XYZ file of C-alpha atoms in Angstrom:
544
model
C -38.345 134.777 -58.316
C -36.124 134.645 -61.456
C -36.443 136.938 -64.622
C -39.598 134.818 -65.904
C -40.930 137.920 -64.140
C -39.894 140.316 -66.242
C -43.376 142.342 -68.176
C -42.518 142.371 -71.691
C -43.991 146.260 -72.007
C -41.826 148.289 -73.555
C -42.054 149.182 -77.476
C -39.450 150.845 -79.833
C -40.279 154.158 -78.814
C -40.219 153.318 -74.865
C -37.209 151.770 -75.664
C -35.776 155.138 -77.725
C -37.020 156.852 -74.971
C -34.975 155.129 -72.422
C -31.501 155.310 -75.122
C -31.902 159.115 -75.243
C -33.046 159.943 -71.715
C -29.709 158.058 -70.680
C -27.340 159.885 -73.362
C -28.968 163.438 -72.453
C -28.545 163.825 -68.513
C -25.609 165.669 -67.233
C -23.508 165.430 -70.321
C -25.140 168.209 -72.164
C -25.182 170.597 -69.303
C -21.509 170.428 -68.578
C -19.995 168.354 -71.884
C -19.643 171.169 -74.115
C -18.034 173.419 -71.745
C -15.969 170.895 -70.701
C -14.944 169.339 -74.102
C -14.264 173.390 -75.566
C -12.034 173.536 -72.013
C -10.035 170.863 -73.250
C -10.005 171.224 -77.036
C -11.608 174.980 -77.945
C -13.846 175.403 -81.409
C -12.426 171.751 -82.399
C -14.883 170.115 -79.678
C -17.324 170.153 -82.036
C -15.335 167.628 -83.953
C -15.032 165.824 -80.769
C -18.330 165.016 -80.985
C -18.857 163.312 -84.261
C -15.564 161.348 -83.353
C -17.465 159.983 -80.435
C -20.879 159.487 -82.180
C -18.629 157.402 -84.931
C -17.637 155.774 -82.416
C -20.425 154.634 -79.587
C -22.670 154.174 -83.235
C -19.578 151.514 -84.573
C -19.297 149.687 -81.310
C -23.149 149.978 -80.938
C -24.205 148.297 -84.296
C -21.777 145.109 -82.604
C -24.152 145.108 -79.901
C -27.108 145.029 -81.721
C -27.100 141.532 -83.174
C -26.100 140.614 -79.517
C -29.049 141.886 -77.853
C -31.162 140.699 -80.788
C -30.203 137.604 -80.016
C -30.371 137.703 -76.815
C -33.105 139.414 -75.527
C -32.009 139.251 -71.707
C -32.026 141.237 -68.662
C -28.758 142.840 -67.863
C -27.454 141.942 -71.868
C -24.369 143.989 -71.528
C -23.234 142.071 -68.923
C -24.027 138.377 -70.141
C -22.297 138.497 -74.002
C -18.553 137.903 -72.702
C -19.530 134.624 -71.031
C -21.107 132.984 -73.810
C -18.626 133.393 -76.303
C -15.463 132.916 -73.839
C -16.479 131.405 -70.762
C -16.064 132.958 -67.212
C -13.433 135.403 -66.813
C -13.572 137.126 -69.960
C -17.535 137.338 -69.316
C -16.772 138.509 -65.534
C -14.037 140.940 -66.649
C -16.633 142.819 -69.206
C -18.885 142.851 -66.930
C -16.988 144.279 -64.080
C -16.135 147.017 -66.017
C -19.512 147.602 -67.620
C -21.451 147.718 -64.374
C -18.559 150.143 -62.835
C -19.364 152.225 -65.733
C -22.943 152.501 -65.342
C -23.273 152.580 -61.775
C -21.187 155.387 -61.228
C -23.120 157.312 -63.556
C -25.800 157.411 -61.066
C -23.951 158.832 -58.181
C -22.465 161.063 -61.161
C -26.123 162.205 -62.640
C -27.442 163.202 -58.522
C -24.097 165.041 -58.661
C -24.873 167.116 -61.873
C -28.034 168.585 -60.350
C -26.544 169.707 -57.246
C -23.663 171.339 -58.706
C -25.948 173.411 -60.700
C -28.377 174.008 -58.146
C -25.335 176.077 -56.485
C -25.881 178.753 -58.853
C -29.203 179.309 -57.194
C -29.077 182.722 -55.379
C -30.181 181.575 -51.638
C -26.992 181.368 -49.548
C -28.687 177.988 -48.783
C -28.324 176.563 -52.813
C -24.766 178.552 -52.695
C -23.091 176.380 -49.950
C -23.886 173.224 -51.705
C -20.780 173.249 -53.817
C -17.268 174.615 -52.847
C -16.281 175.355 -56.909
C -13.964 171.330 -57.132
C -17.140 169.578 -55.299
C -19.696 168.780 -53.077
C -20.067 170.298 -49.936
C -21.321 167.635 -46.868
C -24.851 169.551 -47.247
C -23.998 168.499 -51.168
C -23.891 165.293 -50.779
C -26.708 165.123 -48.405
C -28.954 166.582 -51.440
C -27.759 163.879 -53.645
C -27.855 161.170 -51.452
C -31.695 162.300 -50.769
C -31.772 162.120 -55.300
C -30.358 158.786 -55.234
C -33.303 157.010 -52.860
C -35.457 159.207 -55.417
C -34.057 157.117 -58.212
C -34.175 154.369 -56.907
C -37.927 154.727 -55.381
C -39.197 155.657 -58.418
C -37.934 152.381 -59.963
C -39.226 150.243 -57.211
C -42.350 149.359 -58.125
C -43.449 148.475 -61.663
C -41.812 148.657 -64.953
C -44.956 150.062 -66.129
C -44.719 153.364 -63.910
C -40.847 153.429 -64.730
C -42.129 153.377 -68.678
C -44.565 156.663 -68.685
C -42.562 158.608 -66.090
C -39.620 158.056 -68.243
C -40.808 158.952 -71.664
C -42.371 162.165 -69.767
C -39.568 163.226 -68.629
C -37.477 162.464 -72.428
C -39.975 164.638 -74.108
C -39.135 167.501 -71.488
C -34.750 166.485 -71.808
C -35.280 167.139 -75.912
C -37.457 170.104 -76.005
C -34.964 172.358 -73.108
C -31.595 171.108 -74.855
C -32.850 172.148 -78.306
C -34.634 175.417 -77.101
C -30.868 175.805 -75.015
C -28.871 176.307 -78.218
C -31.451 178.191 -80.209
C -31.972 180.217 -78.123
C -27.949 181.125 -77.438
C -27.661 181.154 -81.295
C -30.271 184.028 -81.586
C -29.016 185.973 -78.671
C -25.132 186.045 -79.648
C -23.196 184.249 -82.211
C -19.555 185.565 -82.611
C -18.289 183.568 -85.365
C -15.015 185.490 -84.610
C -14.489 183.224 -81.143
C -13.626 180.031 -83.757
C -10.433 182.177 -83.876
C -9.995 183.481 -80.797
C -7.880 182.403 -78.210
C -5.386 180.154 -80.466
C -7.765 179.310 -83.209
C -10.123 176.447 -83.825
C -7.792 173.366 -82.441
C -5.708 175.410 -79.598
C -4.503 172.787 -78.263
C -3.599 170.644 -80.919
C -5.268 167.231 -81.982
C -4.287 165.037 -79.483
C -6.630 167.871 -77.107
C -9.368 166.375 -79.501
C -9.179 162.981 -78.912
C -8.370 163.420 -75.166
C -11.774 165.338 -75.096
C -13.609 162.692 -76.406
C -12.614 160.527 -73.706
C -12.891 162.367 -70.702
C -15.179 165.393 -71.092
C -18.194 163.709 -70.980
C -18.715 162.438 -74.388
C -18.063 158.480 -73.894
C -19.972 159.390 -70.762
C -22.887 160.760 -72.939
C -23.165 157.991 -75.354
C -22.394 155.193 -73.283
C -26.733 155.813 -72.993
C -26.641 153.927 -76.151
C -26.829 150.513 -74.253
C -29.292 151.080 -71.768
C -32.209 149.502 -74.519
C -29.904 146.571 -74.882
C -29.989 145.624 -70.925
C -33.935 146.096 -70.720
C -34.384 143.678 -72.998
C -36.329 141.382 -71.455
C -38.608 143.637 -71.096
C -39.137 144.329 -74.565
C -42.595 143.358 -76.396
C -40.218 142.664 -80.079
C -37.073 142.404 -79.125
C -35.545 142.282 -82.917
C -37.145 144.896 -84.480
C -36.818 147.402 -81.440
C -33.646 147.251 -80.405
C -32.150 148.274 -83.341
C -34.046 151.180 -83.980
C -34.049 152.814 -80.535
C -30.366 152.437 -80.210
C -29.094 153.501 -83.632
C -31.931 156.726 -83.549
C -31.227 157.415 -79.947
C -27.756 157.804 -80.605
C -28.140 159.940 -84.056
C -30.650 162.125 -82.772
C -28.418 162.801 -79.490
C -25.375 163.783 -82.084
C -27.589 166.406 -83.238
C -28.482 168.197 -80.294
C -25.324 167.799 -79.072
C -23.500 169.556 -82.037
C -25.773 172.137 -81.546
C -25.470 172.666 -77.999
C -21.734 172.550 -78.411
C -21.679 175.332 -81.405
C -24.263 177.516 -79.347
C -22.007 177.455 -76.442
C -18.887 178.303 -78.624
C -20.106 181.299 -79.768
C -22.315 182.781 -76.994
C -18.819 183.146 -74.618
C -18.318 186.877 -74.429
C -14.873 188.261 -76.200
C -13.876 189.174 -72.449
C -13.849 185.925 -71.102
C -11.432 184.681 -73.792
C -8.932 187.359 -73.471
C -6.396 186.195 -70.602
C -6.514 182.329 -70.378
C -8.453 181.235 -73.676
C -10.691 178.024 -73.728
C -8.575 176.474 -71.094
C -9.279 179.692 -68.544
C -12.348 179.470 -68.972
C -14.416 178.669 -65.234
C -18.071 178.051 -65.439
C -19.557 176.531 -62.576
C -22.816 175.832 -64.286
C -22.006 176.969 -67.953
C -25.306 177.540 -69.889
C -26.591 179.003 -67.117
C -24.026 180.919 -66.842
C -24.162 181.975 -70.414
C -27.856 182.437 -70.431
C -27.577 185.139 -67.678
C -24.515 186.717 -69.090
C -26.670 187.429 -72.634
C -29.599 188.685 -69.907
C -31.851 185.090 -71.014
C -32.940 185.084 -67.814
C -35.835 182.781 -68.446
C -33.746 180.521 -70.068
C -31.400 180.632 -67.015
C -34.037 179.699 -64.937
C -35.200 176.806 -67.328
C -31.768 175.362 -67.069
C -31.934 175.668 -63.412
C -35.205 173.493 -63.560
C -33.956 171.036 -66.093
C -30.583 170.844 -64.446
C -32.710 169.333 -61.681
C -34.990 167.151 -64.145
C -32.520 165.932 -67.374
C -30.041 164.266 -64.519
C -32.741 162.780 -62.611
C -34.479 161.251 -65.455
C -31.099 159.555 -66.728
C -30.002 158.544 -62.918
C -33.350 156.954 -62.715
C -33.259 155.383 -65.906
C -29.308 153.641 -64.840
C -31.086 152.839 -61.341
C -33.371 150.448 -63.854
C -30.790 149.544 -66.450
C -28.035 148.547 -63.518
C -30.629 146.447 -61.761
C -31.362 144.143 -64.296
C -27.263 144.037 -65.368
C -26.489 142.671 -61.508
C -29.147 140.125 -62.027
C -27.650 139.307 -65.149
C -24.106 138.803 -63.322
C -25.911 136.807 -60.950
C -27.272 134.135 -63.615
C -23.449 133.909 -65.054
C -22.595 132.785 -61.293
C -21.154 135.375 -59.389
C -23.321 136.691 -56.932
C -25.418 135.347 -54.900
C -28.513 133.659 -55.674
C -31.145 136.049 -53.897
C -29.304 139.537 -56.738
C -31.637 136.930 -59.379
C -34.840 137.476 -57.831
C -37.493 139.480 -59.534
C -40.551 140.406 -57.667
C -43.581 138.654 -59.241
C -46.262 141.442 -59.150
C -44.033 144.325 -59.577
C -41.525 142.418 -62.822
C -38.822 144.749 -60.358
C -35.364 143.126 -58.784
C -35.764 144.690 -55.431
C -32.293 142.702 -54.280
C -30.060 144.039 -57.042
C -32.072 147.328 -56.641
C -30.506 148.068 -52.863
C -27.181 146.744 -53.841
C -27.071 149.414 -56.243
C -27.820 152.207 -53.662
C -25.464 151.019 -51.730
C -22.703 151.147 -54.117
C -23.692 154.785 -55.556
C -23.686 156.018 -52.246
C -20.500 154.713 -51.774
C -19.718 156.719 -55.407
C -20.663 159.264 -54.346
C -18.551 159.592 -50.700
C -15.640 158.899 -52.682
C -15.905 161.305 -55.788
C -17.985 164.588 -55.040
C -17.644 166.156 -58.546
C -19.127 166.123 -62.129
C -15.849 165.694 -63.595
C -13.810 163.223 -62.039
C -16.918 160.914 -62.163
C -17.121 161.865 -65.701
C -13.359 160.294 -66.501
C -13.683 157.109 -64.337
C -17.387 156.353 -65.749
C -15.666 157.036 -69.813
C -12.621 154.805 -69.553
C -14.470 151.920 -67.713
C -16.608 152.158 -70.721
C -14.183 151.997 -72.869
C -12.737 148.826 -71.255
C -16.008 147.468 -71.449
C -16.771 148.228 -75.131
C -14.140 145.865 -76.116
C -15.783 142.389 -75.786
C -18.909 143.426 -78.223
C -16.744 143.451 -81.395
C -14.858 140.126 -80.251
C -17.771 138.401 -79.001
C -20.430 139.499 -81.739
C -17.814 137.611 -84.394
C -16.595 134.810 -81.780
C -20.297 133.491 -81.796
C -20.276 133.849 -85.696
C -18.020 131.031 -85.298
C -18.666 128.934 -82.806
C -22.424 129.370 -82.870
C -23.189 129.642 -86.417
C -26.855 128.225 -85.992
C -27.861 130.689 -83.565
C -31.052 132.665 -83.895
C -30.179 136.304 -85.899
C -32.896 138.612 -86.047
C -29.736 141.405 -86.605
C -27.060 140.144 -88.602
C -25.137 142.810 -91.043
C -23.910 141.789 -93.500
C -20.534 144.272 -92.764
C -20.016 142.876 -89.269
C -16.402 141.560 -90.512
C -15.500 144.974 -90.863
C -17.550 147.024 -88.282
C -16.064 145.052 -85.207
C -12.283 145.069 -86.014
C -12.612 148.721 -86.607
C -14.482 148.903 -83.529
C -11.699 146.965 -81.071
C -9.529 149.806 -82.803
C -11.898 152.579 -81.480
C -12.009 151.597 -78.742
C -8.294 150.776 -78.257
C -7.853 154.200 -79.664
C -10.627 156.315 -76.979
C -8.819 154.054 -74.207
C -5.172 155.590 -75.193
C -6.794 159.233 -75.267
C -7.633 159.212 -71.885
C -3.635 159.823 -70.598
C -2.330 158.159 -68.656
C -2.376 157.740 -65.312
C -6.056 157.748 -65.643
C -5.795 154.530 -67.700
C -3.390 152.945 -64.911
C -6.484 154.496 -62.728
C -8.985 152.586 -63.909
C -7.114 149.514 -64.921
C -6.294 149.030 -61.536
C -9.952 149.166 -60.586
C -10.439 146.461 -62.926
C -8.450 144.103 -61.007
C -10.325 145.224 -57.284
C -12.865 142.889 -59.403
C -10.924 139.838 -59.862
C -11.218 138.434 -56.377
C -15.521 137.957 -56.557
C -14.735 136.274 -59.495
C -12.102 134.008 -57.755
C -14.022 133.408 -55.017
C -16.778 131.710 -57.327
C -14.717 130.567 -59.574
C -11.168 129.144 -58.366
C -13.173 126.466 -56.215
C -13.818 124.212 -59.902
C -11.735 121.649 -60.652
C -9.168 122.402 -62.680
C -10.187 120.595 -65.756
C -13.317 122.796 -65.388
C -12.015 125.772 -64.894
C -8.736 125.897 -67.587
C -10.935 126.852 -70.502
C -11.965 129.472 -69.026
C -8.826 130.903 -67.770
C -7.229 130.103 -71.230
C -10.312 131.562 -73.300
C -9.861 134.709 -71.075
C -6.430 135.603 -71.150
C -6.435 137.758 -73.687
C -8.578 140.124 -71.931
C -6.005 140.303 -68.947
C -3.003 140.426 -71.219
C -5.207 143.003 -73.570
C -5.393 145.418 -70.569
C -1.514 145.476 -69.185
C -0.346 145.911 -72.578
C -2.937 148.699 -73.173
C -1.760 150.494 -69.291
C 1.931 149.646 -70.799
C 1.657 151.676 -73.914
C -0.294 154.264 -72.280
C 2.274 154.744 -69.410
C 5.200 154.658 -72.373
C 3.669 156.976 -75.117
C 3.543 160.452 -76.544
C 3.751 163.171 -73.833
C 0.596 164.811 -75.487
C -1.366 161.601 -74.138
C 0.351 161.447 -70.270
C 2.629 158.904 -71.195
C 6.830 159.210 -70.416
C 7.626 159.939 -74.641
C 9.240 156.839 -75.420
C 6.619 156.143 -78.374
C 6.617 159.203 -80.387
C 3.530 161.694 -81.032
C 1.620 160.106 -84.496
C 3.277 156.191 -84.370
C 1.825 156.019 -80.578
C -1.903 155.920 -82.608
C -0.474 153.460 -84.966
C 0.893 151.389 -82.239
C -2.689 151.556 -80.721
C -4.486 150.373 -83.614
C -2.144 147.602 -83.656
C -2.888 145.985 -80.901
C -6.552 146.500 -80.990
C -6.186 143.861 -84.060
C -4.183 142.187 -82.398
C -5.881 141.130 -79.828
C -8.777 140.971 -82.158
C -7.339 138.457 -83.719
C -6.364 136.472 -80.306
C -9.711 137.090 -78.764
C -11.646 135.545 -81.520
C -9.387 132.698 -82.044
C -9.409 132.043 -77.458
C -13.927 132.135 -77.876
C -15.135 128.205 -77.322
C -18.595 126.688 -76.792
C -18.379 126.764 -73.087
C -21.396 125.825 -70.735
C -23.134 129.439 -70.444
C -23.772 129.126 -74.018
C -24.423 125.361 -74.345
C -27.771 126.964 -71.878
C -28.690 129.128 -74.016
C -28.803 127.279 -77.211
C -31.039 124.799 -74.887
C -32.943 127.723 -74.531
C -33.630 128.940 -77.998
C -34.588 125.215 -79.000
C -37.451 124.853 -76.312
C -38.427 128.638 -77.511
C -38.583 127.074 -81.444
C -39.962 124.046 -80.299
C -42.710 125.914 -78.214
C -43.697 128.354 -81.186
C -43.440 125.567 -84.034
C -46.221 124.067 -80.909
C -48.155 126.966 -80.966
C -48.185 127.431 -84.373
C -49.474 123.733 -85.364
C -52.036 124.005 -82.762
C -53.610 127.551 -84.473
C -53.449 125.695 -87.850
C -55.572 122.884 -86.531
C -58.015 125.226 -84.446
C -58.197 127.032 -87.909
C -59.117 124.038 -89.906
C -61.510 122.908 -87.543
């Protein structure tokens, strides 16, 4: 069955809960500690920078999401603007980034459980990664996430909204309680001052400490656009609101963490020497707030599990979108007519989630991979939104910002900078991971006649070139970002910004009215005709 079996049952509140529930997952449990480890007190600014980057990029996607309220929206936009090659690369990067979050959330829950007092719990995590028993428990959690999505979208919405309320209350309570119990402002100046490792560490924290991981949740409402009752109004509100609400919570948590760290823990290794297995719970215990520690241990199961459940839902819609793009077997496009759930896609994502869990057993390693893959997937949004304004000006745009000609190139520059901030060799490894997906594209596309394939290749080569150039710049960049030092510090950021703008222009010029876009235009015309017919029928009935 096709995507027509999706149920339009999600309103603005439910979609905001989806976005906020995705953003507030395991990131709040570990992100503050990880960011402080890298950047010290300047980690506060890292969260603000991350939110600005996410909001700028999200604005480009809200226009696209309102134009194309389809399941798995994030994997479709590049296909509409540039054809199969660019569309597939963007979809692959986006899917890798999202599907790997699911085992990451399960890992986070188990990692926090390892701080429980029982011997069996302590055996779940060895200080660096999950043990075999930890992997087994995380696997059970994965099955639960997907099981809750198996039956109906209405069950998902009700469960998720309730969990999201809990996920907002507990982080807020944690921040306030830690601030009231111990608020040592001297920590801002201890162990090297406000930015002990320099500004490069602040930028690196944005890229790999879980900040991009967290704010990436803004795209979950877009991926469930086919189930929105009124997408043109609810999608923009849900995306923007979820980012801003989460920013307030994350900054409060970061400040609370920084001020609550005992002075003696900073006396030897400074911020970089902190070693908390369950950061916020460990601080609660250090200051004798046992009830908060117990609450955190409980929420360490609920918050990541809620996010894992959301991503299990959204990734299944993404798989459906990839199938409709023509790059997966038809079975993965089937939607159960009774429940409105794409069950074959759920099964595929469960298998892939198990694979990621087997290879990456620690929250930190998964957070880094997810963050870089996420940024790579981001670059098509700014290019696609302005490309479609050029090649499809008559497409209905329920959300159309006048400032988009400025926002889009700025978003492209921000995305390029965050990719560079992730540091070599991580940037190179994830870009290589992007190349691994190309054989799937080749299987479906290279059998087509050359004249049919040629425009797709021509329109997508800019994206392949961009990835190679960014890998080269990362390798040659300043040593602060893991490079060889051939490009001086400071100059390197300017070089990356220029590269972002150059490829933005190249991407705009490469867009073309491809068959996928033609199909969407046809659907829009049919929908407009149906609406006009319904309105005429209502008018006649009213007159009679």
